[in-house]
Coordinates of C-alpha atoms in Angstrom, one line a residue:
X1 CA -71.5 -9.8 181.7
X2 CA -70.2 -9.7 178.2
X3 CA -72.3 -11.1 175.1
X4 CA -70.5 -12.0 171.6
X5 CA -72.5 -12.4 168.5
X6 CA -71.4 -14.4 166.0
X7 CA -72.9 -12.5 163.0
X8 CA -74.2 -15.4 160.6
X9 CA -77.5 -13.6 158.9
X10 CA -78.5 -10.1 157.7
X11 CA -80.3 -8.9 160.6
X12 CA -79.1 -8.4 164.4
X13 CA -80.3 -7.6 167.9
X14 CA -78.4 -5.8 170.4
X15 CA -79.0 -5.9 173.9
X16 CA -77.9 -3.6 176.4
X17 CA -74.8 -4.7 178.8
X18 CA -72.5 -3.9 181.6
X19 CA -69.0 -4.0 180.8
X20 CA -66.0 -1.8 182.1
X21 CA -65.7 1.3 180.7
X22 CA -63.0 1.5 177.8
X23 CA -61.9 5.2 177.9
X24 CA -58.8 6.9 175.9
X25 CA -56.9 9.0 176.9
X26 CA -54.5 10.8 174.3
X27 CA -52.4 13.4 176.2
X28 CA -51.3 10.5 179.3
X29 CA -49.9 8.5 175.8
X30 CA -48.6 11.9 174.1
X31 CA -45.8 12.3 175.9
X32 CA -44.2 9.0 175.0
X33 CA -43.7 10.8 171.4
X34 CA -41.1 13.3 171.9
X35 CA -39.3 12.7 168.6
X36 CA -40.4 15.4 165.8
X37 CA -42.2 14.4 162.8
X38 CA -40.3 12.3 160.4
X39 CA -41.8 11.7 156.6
X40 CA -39.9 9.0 154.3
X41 CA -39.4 9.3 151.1
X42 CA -38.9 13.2 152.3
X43 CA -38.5 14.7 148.3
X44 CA -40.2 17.0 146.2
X45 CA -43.3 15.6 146.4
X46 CA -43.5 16.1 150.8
X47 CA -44.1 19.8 151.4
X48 CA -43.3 20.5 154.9
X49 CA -44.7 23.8 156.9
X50 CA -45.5 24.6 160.6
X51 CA -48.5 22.9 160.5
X52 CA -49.2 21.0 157.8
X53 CA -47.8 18.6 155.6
X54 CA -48.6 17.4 151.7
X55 CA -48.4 14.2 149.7
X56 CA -48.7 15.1 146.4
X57 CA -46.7 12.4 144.4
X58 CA -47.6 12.4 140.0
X59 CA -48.3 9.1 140.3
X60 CA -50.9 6.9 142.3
X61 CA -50.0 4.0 144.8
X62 CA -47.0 5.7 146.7
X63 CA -46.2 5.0 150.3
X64 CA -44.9 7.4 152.9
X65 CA -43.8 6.4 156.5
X66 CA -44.5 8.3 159.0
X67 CA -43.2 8.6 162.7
X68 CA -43.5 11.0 165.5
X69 CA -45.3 13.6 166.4
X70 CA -47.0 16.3 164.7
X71 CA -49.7 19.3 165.8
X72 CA -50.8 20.2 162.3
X73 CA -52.8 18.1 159.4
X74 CA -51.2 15.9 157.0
X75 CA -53.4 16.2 153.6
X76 CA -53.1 13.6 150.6
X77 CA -53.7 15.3 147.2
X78 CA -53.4 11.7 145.2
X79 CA -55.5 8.7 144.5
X80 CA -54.5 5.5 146.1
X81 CA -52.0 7.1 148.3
X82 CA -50.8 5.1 151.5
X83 CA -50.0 6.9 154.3
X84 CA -47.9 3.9 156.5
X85 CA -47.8 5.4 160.8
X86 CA -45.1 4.2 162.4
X87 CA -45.4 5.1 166.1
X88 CA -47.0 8.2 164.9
X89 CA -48.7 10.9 167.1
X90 CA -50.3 13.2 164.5
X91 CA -52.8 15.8 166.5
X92 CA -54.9 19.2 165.2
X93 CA -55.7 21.5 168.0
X94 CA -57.4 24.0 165.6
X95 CA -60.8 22.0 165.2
X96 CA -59.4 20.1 162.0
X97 CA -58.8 16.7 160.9
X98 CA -55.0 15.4 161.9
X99 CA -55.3 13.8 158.1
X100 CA -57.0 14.7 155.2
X101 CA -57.2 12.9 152.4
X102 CA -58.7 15.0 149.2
X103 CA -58.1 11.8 147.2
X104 CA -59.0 7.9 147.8
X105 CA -56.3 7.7 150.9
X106 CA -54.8 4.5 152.4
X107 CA -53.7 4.6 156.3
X108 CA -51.6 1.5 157.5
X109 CA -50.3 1.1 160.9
X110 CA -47.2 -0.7 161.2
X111 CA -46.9 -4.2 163.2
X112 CA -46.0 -3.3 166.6
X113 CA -46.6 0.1 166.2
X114 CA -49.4 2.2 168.1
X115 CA -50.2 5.3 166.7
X116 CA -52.7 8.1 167.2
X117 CA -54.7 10.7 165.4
X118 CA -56.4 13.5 167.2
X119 CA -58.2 16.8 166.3
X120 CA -59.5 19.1 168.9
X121 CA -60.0 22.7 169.8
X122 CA -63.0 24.1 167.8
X123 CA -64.6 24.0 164.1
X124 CA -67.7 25.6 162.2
X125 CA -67.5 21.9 160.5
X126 CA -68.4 19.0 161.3
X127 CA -64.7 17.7 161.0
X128 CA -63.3 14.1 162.2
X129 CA -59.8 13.4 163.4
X130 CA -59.5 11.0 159.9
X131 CA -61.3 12.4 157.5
X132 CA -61.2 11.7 153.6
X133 CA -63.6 13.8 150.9
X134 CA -63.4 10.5 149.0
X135 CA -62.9 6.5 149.6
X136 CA -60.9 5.9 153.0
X137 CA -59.0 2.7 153.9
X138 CA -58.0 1.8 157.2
X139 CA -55.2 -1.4 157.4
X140 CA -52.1 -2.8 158.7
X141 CA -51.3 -5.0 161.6
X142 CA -50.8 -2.1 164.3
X143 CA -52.7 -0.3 166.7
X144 CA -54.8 2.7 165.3
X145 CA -56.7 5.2 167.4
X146 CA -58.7 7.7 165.8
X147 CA -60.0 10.5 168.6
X148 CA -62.4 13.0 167.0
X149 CA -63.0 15.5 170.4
X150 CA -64.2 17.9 167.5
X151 CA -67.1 15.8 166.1
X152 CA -66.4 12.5 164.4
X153 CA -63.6 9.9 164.7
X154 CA -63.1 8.6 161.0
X155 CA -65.3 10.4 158.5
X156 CA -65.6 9.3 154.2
X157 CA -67.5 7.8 151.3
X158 CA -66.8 4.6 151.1
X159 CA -65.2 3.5 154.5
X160 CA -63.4 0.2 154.4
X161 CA -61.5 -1.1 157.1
X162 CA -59.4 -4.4 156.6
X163 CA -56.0 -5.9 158.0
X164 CA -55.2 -7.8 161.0
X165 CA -54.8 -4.7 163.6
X166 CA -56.6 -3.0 166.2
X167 CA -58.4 0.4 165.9
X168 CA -59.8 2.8 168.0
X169 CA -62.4 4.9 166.8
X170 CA -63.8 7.5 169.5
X171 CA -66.2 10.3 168.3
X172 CA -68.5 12.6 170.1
X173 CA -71.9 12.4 171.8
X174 CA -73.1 14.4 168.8
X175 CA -71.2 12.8 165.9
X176 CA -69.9 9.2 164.9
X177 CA -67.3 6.7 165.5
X178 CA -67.6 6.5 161.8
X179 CA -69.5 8.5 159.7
X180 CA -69.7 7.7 155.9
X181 CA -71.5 6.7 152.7
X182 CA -70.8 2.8 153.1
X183 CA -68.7 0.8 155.6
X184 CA -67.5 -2.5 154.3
X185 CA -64.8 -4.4 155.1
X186 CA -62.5 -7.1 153.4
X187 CA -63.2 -10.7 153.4
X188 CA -61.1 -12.8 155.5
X189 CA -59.3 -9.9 157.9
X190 CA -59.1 -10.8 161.7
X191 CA -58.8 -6.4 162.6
X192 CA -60.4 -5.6 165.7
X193 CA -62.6 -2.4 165.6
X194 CA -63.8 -0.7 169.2
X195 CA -66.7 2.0 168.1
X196 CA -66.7 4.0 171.3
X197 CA -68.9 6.9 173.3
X198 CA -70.6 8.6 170.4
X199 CA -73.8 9.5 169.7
X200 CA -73.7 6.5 167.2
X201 CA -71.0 3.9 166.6
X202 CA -71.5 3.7 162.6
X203 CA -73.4 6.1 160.9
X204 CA -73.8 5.3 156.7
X205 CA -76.2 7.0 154.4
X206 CA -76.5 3.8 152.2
X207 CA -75.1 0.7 153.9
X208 CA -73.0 -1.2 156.2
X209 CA -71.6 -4.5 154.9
X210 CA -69.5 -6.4 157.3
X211 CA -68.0 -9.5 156.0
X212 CA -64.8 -10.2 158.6
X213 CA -63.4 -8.9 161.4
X214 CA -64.1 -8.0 165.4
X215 CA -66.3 -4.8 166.4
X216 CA -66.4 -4.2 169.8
X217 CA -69.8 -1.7 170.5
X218 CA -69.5 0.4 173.7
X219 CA -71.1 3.7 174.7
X220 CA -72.9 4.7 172.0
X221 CA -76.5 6.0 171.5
X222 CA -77.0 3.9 168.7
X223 CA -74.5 1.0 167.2
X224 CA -75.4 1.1 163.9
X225 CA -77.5 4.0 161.9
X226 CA -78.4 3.0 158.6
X227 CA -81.6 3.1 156.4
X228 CA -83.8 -0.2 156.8
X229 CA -82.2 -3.0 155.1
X230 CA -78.9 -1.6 154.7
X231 CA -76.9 -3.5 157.2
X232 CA -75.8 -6.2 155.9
X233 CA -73.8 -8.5 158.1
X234 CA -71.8 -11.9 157.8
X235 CA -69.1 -13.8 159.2
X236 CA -68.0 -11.0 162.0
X237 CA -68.0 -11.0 165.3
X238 CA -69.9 -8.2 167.0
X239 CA -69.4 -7.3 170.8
X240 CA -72.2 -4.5 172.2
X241 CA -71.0 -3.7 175.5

């Protein structure tokens, strides 16, 4: 049985369900990205090594497209940056995040595109397969999947997801689907969000303010960690499985 909330007021009760099991599995979809990383615009402002890769355009609001697969970390050195995937298959296998944002960073996923980010292996950090040291957006009108086998899935400040597409955030059954300061989200956005098996689908030091959107709750501890009167919901649709 299956049990949709229509989120219409501040407060919220889950109740526990039975539901089949939505697992992900990265490596079985891995293999159906054989081409090699490809960065556009691919200029002086794209560093390319082994195993990582750097934005660091002089001025804010550029976009790079990104296709392909990649076993490094992509890092973003500049505010507003927006890093557009494109059938992208961007894995870390040394216990780091698959993107790093050190700036406010923007990821987009394409329409029709499905794309995946991935860190694994081991780390003395709590690390996240999309992690940002400041404000983090998450967009675009494609499929996202965020698998965090390390600790987290998605991990920021200010964590706002927006956009018509459907993610995928997966953590641990120690860490967070999402882990960050604030979640909010912007008004009028039909994305669908699946927070699945971790130890808590949302954790925010401060708040969680959902305004649009679809969550879909499924094997987690907790659904939402936040101090008392901090979640704030209104006008979502929220799905505990």
């Amino acid at each position: 049985m299956k049990r949709i909330i229509s989120v219409l007021a501040a407060s919220l009760i889950f109740a526990g369900l039975s539901a089949e099991k939505i697992t992900i599995n990265p490596l079985s979809a891995k293999k159906s990205f054989a081409s090699k990383i490809s960065v556009l615009p691919a200029d002086s402002t794209v560093t390319v090594t082994k195993d990582k890769i750097i934005f660091a355009p002089k001025k804010e609001g550029i976009e790079y497209k990104v296709s392909g697969y990649f076993n490094g970390q992509i890092v973003n050195k500049t505010k507003n940056t927006v890093i557009r995937l494109e059938n992208a298959f961007i894995e870390n296998s040394s216990g780091e995040a698959a993107i790093l944002g050190e700036a406010k960073t923007e990821i987009s996923s394409a329409k029709g595109s499905t794309n995946y980010l991935v860190s694994s292996g081991k780390s003395a950090q709590k690390t996240a397969a999309l992690q940002c040291k400041k404000n983090l957006e998450i967009g675009g009108s494609g499929t996202l999947y965020a698998v965090g086998n390390v600790y987290h899935a998605v991990k920021g400040d200010d964590v706002k997801l927006k956009g018509n597409g459907t993610f995928y955030f997966q953590g641990t059954k120690e860490g967070s689907a999402v882990n960050c300061e604030n979640l909010i989200t912007e008004k009028g956005k039909n994305f669908k969000a699946f927070l699945l098996n971790s130890k808590n689908g949302v954790k925010a030091d401060f708040s969680v303010s959902i305004a649009s959107g679809n969550f879909y709750l499924q094997g987690n501890k907790t659904s939402f960690k936040v101090p008392e009167k901090g979640l704030k919901l209104s006008g979502a649709k929220v799905v505990e499985e």
